[in-house]
Every structure is written in C-alpha cells, then in structure tokens.
PDB file of C-alpha atoms in Angstrom:
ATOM      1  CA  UNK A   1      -1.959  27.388 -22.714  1.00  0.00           C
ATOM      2  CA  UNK A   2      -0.448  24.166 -20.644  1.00  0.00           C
ATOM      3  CA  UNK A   3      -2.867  24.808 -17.830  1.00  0.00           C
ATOM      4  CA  UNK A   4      -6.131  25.012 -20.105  1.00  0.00           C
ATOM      5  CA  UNK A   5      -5.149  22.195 -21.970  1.00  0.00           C
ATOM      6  CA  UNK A   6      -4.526  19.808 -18.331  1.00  0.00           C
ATOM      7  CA  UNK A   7      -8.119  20.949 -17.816  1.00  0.00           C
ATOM      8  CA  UNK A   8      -9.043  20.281 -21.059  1.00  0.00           C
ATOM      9  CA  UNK A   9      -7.611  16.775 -21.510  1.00  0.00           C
ATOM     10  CA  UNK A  10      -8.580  16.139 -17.320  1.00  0.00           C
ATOM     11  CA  UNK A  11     -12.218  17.356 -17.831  1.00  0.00           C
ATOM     12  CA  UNK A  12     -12.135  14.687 -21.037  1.00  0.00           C
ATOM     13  CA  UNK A  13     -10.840  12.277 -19.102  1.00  0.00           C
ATOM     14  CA  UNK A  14     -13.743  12.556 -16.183  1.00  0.00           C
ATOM     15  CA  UNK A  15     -16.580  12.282 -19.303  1.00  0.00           C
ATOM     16  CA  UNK A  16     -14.595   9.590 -20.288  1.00  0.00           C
ATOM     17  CA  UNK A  17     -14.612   8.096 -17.185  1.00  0.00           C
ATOM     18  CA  UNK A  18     -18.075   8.796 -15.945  1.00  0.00           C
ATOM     19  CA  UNK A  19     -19.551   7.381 -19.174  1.00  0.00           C
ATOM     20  CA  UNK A  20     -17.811   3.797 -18.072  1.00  0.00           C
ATOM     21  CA  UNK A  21     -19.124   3.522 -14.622  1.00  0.00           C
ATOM     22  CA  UNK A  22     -22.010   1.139 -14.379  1.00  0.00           C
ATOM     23  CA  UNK A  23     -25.006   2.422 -12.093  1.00  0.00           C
ATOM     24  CA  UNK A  24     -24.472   0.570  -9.069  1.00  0.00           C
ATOM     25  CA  UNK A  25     -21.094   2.299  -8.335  1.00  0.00           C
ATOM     26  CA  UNK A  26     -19.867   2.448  -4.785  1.00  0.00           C
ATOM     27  CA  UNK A  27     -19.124   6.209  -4.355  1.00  0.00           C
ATOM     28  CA  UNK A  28     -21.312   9.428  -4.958  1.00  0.00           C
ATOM     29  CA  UNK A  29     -21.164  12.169  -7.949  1.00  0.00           C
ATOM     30  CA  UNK A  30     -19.865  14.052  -5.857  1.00  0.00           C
ATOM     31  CA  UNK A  31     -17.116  11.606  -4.497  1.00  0.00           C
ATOM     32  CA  UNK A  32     -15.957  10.901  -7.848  1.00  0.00           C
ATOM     33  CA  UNK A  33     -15.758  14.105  -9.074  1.00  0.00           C
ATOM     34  CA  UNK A  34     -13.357  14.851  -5.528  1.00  0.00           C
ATOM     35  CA  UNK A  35     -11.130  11.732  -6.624  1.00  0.00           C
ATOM     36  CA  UNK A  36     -10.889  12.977 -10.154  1.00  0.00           C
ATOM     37  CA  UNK A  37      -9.977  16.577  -9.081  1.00  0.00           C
ATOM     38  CA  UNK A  38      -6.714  15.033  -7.506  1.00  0.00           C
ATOM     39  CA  UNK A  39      -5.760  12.321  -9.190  1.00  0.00           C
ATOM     40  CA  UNK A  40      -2.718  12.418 -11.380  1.00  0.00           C
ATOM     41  CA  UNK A  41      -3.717  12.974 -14.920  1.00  0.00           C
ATOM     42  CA  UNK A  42      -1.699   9.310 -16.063  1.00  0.00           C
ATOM     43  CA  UNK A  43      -3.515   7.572 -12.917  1.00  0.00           C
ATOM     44  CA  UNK A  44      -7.114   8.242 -14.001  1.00  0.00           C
ATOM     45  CA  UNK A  45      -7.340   5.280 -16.366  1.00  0.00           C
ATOM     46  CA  UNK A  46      -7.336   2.994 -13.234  1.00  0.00           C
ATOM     47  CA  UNK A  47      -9.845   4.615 -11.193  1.00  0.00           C
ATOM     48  CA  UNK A  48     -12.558   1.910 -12.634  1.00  0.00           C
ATOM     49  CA  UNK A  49     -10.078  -0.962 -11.928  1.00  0.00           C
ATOM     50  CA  UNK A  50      -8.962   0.496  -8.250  1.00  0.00           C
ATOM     51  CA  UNK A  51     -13.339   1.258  -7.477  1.00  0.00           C
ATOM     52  CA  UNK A  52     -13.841  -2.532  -8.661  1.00  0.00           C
ATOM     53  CA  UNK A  53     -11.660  -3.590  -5.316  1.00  0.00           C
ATOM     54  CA  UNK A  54     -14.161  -4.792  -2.826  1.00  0.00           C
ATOM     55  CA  UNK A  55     -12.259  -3.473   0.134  1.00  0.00           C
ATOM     56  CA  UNK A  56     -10.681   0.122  -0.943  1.00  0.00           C
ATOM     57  CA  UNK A  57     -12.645   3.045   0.144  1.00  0.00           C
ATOM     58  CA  UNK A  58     -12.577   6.459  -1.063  1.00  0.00           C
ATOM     59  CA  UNK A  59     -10.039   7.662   1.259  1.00  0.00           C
ATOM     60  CA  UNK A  60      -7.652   4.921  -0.405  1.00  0.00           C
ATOM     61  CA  UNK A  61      -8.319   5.749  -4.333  1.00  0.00           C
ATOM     62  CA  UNK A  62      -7.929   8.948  -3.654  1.00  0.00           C
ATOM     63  CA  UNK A  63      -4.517   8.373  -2.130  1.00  0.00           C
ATOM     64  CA  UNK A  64      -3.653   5.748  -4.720  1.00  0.00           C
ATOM     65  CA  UNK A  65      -3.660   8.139  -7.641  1.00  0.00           C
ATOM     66  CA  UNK A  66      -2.910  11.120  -6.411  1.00  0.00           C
ATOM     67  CA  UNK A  67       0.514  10.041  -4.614  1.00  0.00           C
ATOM     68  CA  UNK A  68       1.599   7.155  -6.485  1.00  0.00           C
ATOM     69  CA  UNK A  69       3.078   6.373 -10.205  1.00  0.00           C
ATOM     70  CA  UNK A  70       0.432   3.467 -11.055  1.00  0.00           C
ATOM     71  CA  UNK A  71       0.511   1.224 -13.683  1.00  0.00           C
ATOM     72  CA  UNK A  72      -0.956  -2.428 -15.000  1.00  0.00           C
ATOM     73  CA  UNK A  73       1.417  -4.724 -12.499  1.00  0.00           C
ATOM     74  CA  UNK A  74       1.268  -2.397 -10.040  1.00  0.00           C
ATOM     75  CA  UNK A  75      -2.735  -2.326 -10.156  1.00  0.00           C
ATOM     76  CA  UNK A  76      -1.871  -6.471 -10.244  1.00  0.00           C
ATOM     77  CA  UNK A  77       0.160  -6.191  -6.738  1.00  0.00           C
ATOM     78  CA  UNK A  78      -2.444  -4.068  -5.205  1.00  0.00           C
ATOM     79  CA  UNK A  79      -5.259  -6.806  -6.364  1.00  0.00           C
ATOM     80  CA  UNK A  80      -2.615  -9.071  -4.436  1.00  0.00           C
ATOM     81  CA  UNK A  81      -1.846  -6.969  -1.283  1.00  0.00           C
ATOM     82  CA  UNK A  82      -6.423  -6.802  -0.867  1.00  0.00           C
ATOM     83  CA  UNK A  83      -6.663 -10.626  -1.017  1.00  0.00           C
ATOM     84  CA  UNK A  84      -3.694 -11.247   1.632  1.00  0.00           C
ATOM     85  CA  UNK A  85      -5.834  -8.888   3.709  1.00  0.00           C
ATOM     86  CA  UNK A  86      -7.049 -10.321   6.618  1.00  0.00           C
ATOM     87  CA  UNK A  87      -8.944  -7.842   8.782  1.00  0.00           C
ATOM     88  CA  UNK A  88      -9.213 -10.029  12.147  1.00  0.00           C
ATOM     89  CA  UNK A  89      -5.061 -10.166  11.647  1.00  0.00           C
ATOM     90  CA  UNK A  90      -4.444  -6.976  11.418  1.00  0.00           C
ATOM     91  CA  UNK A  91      -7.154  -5.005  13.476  1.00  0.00           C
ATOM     92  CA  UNK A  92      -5.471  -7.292  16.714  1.00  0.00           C
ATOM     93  CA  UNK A  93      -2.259  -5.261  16.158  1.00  0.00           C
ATOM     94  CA  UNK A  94      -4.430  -2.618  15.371  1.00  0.00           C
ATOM     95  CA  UNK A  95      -3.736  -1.233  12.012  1.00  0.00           C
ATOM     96  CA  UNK A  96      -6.754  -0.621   9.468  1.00  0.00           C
ATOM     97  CA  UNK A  97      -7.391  -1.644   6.084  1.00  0.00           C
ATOM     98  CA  UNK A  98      -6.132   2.256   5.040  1.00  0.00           C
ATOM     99  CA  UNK A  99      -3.356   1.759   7.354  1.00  0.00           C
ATOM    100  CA  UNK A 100      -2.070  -1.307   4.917  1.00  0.00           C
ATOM    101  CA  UNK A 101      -3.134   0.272   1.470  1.00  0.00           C
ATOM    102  CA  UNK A 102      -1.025   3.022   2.954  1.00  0.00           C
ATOM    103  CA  UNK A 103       2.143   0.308   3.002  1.00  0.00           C
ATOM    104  CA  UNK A 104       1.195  -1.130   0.397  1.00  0.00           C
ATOM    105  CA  UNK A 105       1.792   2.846  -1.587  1.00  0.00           C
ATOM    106  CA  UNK A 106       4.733   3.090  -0.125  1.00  0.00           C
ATOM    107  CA  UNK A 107       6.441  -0.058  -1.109  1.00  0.00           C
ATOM    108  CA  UNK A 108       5.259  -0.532  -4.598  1.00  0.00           C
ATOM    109  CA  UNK A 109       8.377  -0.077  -6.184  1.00  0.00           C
ATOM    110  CA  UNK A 110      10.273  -3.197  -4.167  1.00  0.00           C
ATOM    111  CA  UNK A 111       6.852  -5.357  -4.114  1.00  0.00           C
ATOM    112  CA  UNK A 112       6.331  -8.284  -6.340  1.00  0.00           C
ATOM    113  CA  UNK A 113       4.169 -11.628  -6.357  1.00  0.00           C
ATOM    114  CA  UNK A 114       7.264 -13.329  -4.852  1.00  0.00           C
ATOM    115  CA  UNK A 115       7.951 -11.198  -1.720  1.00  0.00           C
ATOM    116  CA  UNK A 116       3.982 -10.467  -1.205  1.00  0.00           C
ATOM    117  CA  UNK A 117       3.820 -12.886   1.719  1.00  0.00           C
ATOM    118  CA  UNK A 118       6.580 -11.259   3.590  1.00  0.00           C
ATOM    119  CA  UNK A 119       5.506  -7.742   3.240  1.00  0.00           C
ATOM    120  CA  UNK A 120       2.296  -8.999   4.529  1.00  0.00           C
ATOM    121  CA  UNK A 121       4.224 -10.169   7.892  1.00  0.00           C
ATOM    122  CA  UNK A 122       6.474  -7.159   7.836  1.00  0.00           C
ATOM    123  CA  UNK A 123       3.071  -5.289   7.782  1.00  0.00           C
ATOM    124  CA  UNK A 124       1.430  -7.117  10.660  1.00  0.00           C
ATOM    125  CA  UNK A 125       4.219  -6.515  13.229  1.00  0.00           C
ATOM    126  CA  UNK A 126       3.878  -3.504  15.585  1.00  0.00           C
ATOM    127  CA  UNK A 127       5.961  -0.824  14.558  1.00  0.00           C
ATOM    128  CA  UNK A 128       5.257   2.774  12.664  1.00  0.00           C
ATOM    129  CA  UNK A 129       7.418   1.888   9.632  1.00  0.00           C
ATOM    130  CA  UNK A 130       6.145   1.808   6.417  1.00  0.00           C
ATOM    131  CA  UNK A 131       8.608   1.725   3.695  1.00  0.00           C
ATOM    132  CA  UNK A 132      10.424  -2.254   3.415  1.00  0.00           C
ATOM    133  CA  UNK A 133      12.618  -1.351   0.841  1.00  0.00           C
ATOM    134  CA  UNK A 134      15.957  -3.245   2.288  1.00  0.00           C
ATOM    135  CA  UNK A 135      13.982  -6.105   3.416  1.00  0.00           C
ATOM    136  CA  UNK A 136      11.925  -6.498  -0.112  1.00  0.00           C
ATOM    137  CA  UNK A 137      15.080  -6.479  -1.833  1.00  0.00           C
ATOM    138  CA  UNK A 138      16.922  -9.098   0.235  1.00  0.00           C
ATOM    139  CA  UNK A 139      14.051 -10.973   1.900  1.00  0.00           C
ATOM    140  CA  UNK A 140      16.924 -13.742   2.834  1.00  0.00           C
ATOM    141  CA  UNK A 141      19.184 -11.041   4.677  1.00  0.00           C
ATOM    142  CA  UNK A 142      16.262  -9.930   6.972  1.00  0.00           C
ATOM    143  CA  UNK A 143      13.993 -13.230   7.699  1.00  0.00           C
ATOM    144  CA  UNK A 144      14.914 -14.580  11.218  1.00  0.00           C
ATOM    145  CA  UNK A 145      17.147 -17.564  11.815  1.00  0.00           C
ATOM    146  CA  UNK A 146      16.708 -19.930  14.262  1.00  0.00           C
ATOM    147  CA  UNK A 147      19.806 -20.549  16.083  1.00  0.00           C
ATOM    148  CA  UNK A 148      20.304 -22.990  18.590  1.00  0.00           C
ATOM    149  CA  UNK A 149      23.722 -21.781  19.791  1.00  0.00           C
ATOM    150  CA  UNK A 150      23.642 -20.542  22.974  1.00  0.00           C
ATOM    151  CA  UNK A 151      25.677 -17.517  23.817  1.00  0.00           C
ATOM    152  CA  UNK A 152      26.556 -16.877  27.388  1.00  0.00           C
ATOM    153  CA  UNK A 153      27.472 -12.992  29.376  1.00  0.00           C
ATOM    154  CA  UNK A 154      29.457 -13.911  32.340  1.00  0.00           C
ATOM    155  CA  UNK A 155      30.373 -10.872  34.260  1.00  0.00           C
ATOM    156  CA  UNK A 156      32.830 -11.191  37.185  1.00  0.00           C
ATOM    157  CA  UNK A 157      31.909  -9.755  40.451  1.00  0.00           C
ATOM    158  CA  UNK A 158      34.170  -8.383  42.764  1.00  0.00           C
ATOM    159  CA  UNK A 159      33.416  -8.553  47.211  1.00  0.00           C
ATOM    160  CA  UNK A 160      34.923  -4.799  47.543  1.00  0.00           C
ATOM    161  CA  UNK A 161      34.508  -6.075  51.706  1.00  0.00           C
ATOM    162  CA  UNK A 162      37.611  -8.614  50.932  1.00  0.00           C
TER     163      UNK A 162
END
C-alpha cells in the first residue's frame, strides 16, 4: 500500500502543480511531467519557484530536486548563487551555468548570504572540486594572505673536482 499511495499523493501533487503554472511556462508537457517523475516527493513544492529562475534550465531543476534536500533558505541561496552568476566570468575558465548550479548542490549545506561571495571565487578558479565545505566553514583559515616576508632556499654546492 506505501507504493500506491507515493503515486497517489505524487500524481496529486503534479495536478496540483500543473494547475499553478501560468501559460507562458518555459518547459514542455512533456518536460514537466520528466521533472516531476524524479523529483523527490518533499521537493515538488519548489518546482514553480526553481522554473521562475531566469537562468536554470531543465537539466538543472531536474537535478535540484531530485538530488538535493530543498527548502525556503535554501531556494533563497540558490536565488543568490543565479544573480552572482556572471557568464563572461565563468565561461573564460570554462565552466557552464550547469557546471555552477552543480556547486552550488553540492555546497548547500555550508552556503549562506555571508560566504556567497567567496564560494563564487572558489567556483571560478580552475580546478574539478566541487564540494567547499572546509573553506565555507572557516572562510578566514583558507582566504590568501599577503605576506611580504621573504623566505630564502640556499643550497650549498660542492666542486667534487677540488
């Protein structure tokens, strides 16, 4: 009986849903219907909110609720994480848009309106990390300090000839 009622209360959901989208929606029947199918069951009350996003594609809703625990501030931080978006930034290093809603998943947990402007540099270096967690907890402990003592390697060379 657990399984037909998930279908039951998922399938009530999707009416639910499809009765609030307004006509001009972004995504297909069909497209919808694909997002719905995967989302988590708790998730599907943001699907409206997460479609709203001018720059989230399909690809990226889908991800958002089907891998990730959502809720209202973390639907806030991703609202954040799409305005500090700047796509001539981060194509040059060459990541996409997905490639940073990806990040942005992954370090939900640790992210907050304070640390938003680091993640967004820890984002646009090269590298194939994607979880920040140390450095979103302690931004301090991982920012870079400029030193300007200078440190010196002598090595002492020996004339084996002598």
């Amino acid at each position: 009986m657990g399984l037909v009622s998930f279908f039951r209360d998922l399938f009530n959901a999707l009416s639910d849903t499809e009765n609030s989208i307004k006509l001009d929606f972004k995504f297909t029947q069909k497209e919808i219907y694909e997002i719905m199918a995967v989302s988590k069951k708790e998730n599907i009350k943001y699907f409206e909110t997460l479609s709203k996003m001018p720059n989230l594609k399909y690809f990226d809703i889908s991800y958002l609720l089907s891998q990730v625990d959502l809720d209202e501030e973390k639907i806030e931080l991703i609202e954040e994480a799409q305005k500090i978006y700047n796509e001539k930034e981060f194509i040059a290093n060459g990541q996409t848009e997905s490639d940073f809603v990806f990040r942005v998943a992954a370090n939900l947990e640790y992210l907050n309106k304070e640390n938003i402007e680091l993640f967004k540099e820890l984002v646009k270096c090269k590298n194939e990390l994607y979880d920040f967690k140390y450095a979103l907890q302690n931004p301090l402990k991982y920012m870079a300090k400029n030193e300007t003592e200078l440190k010196f390697a002598f090595v002492t060379v020996y004339d084996k000839n002598n």
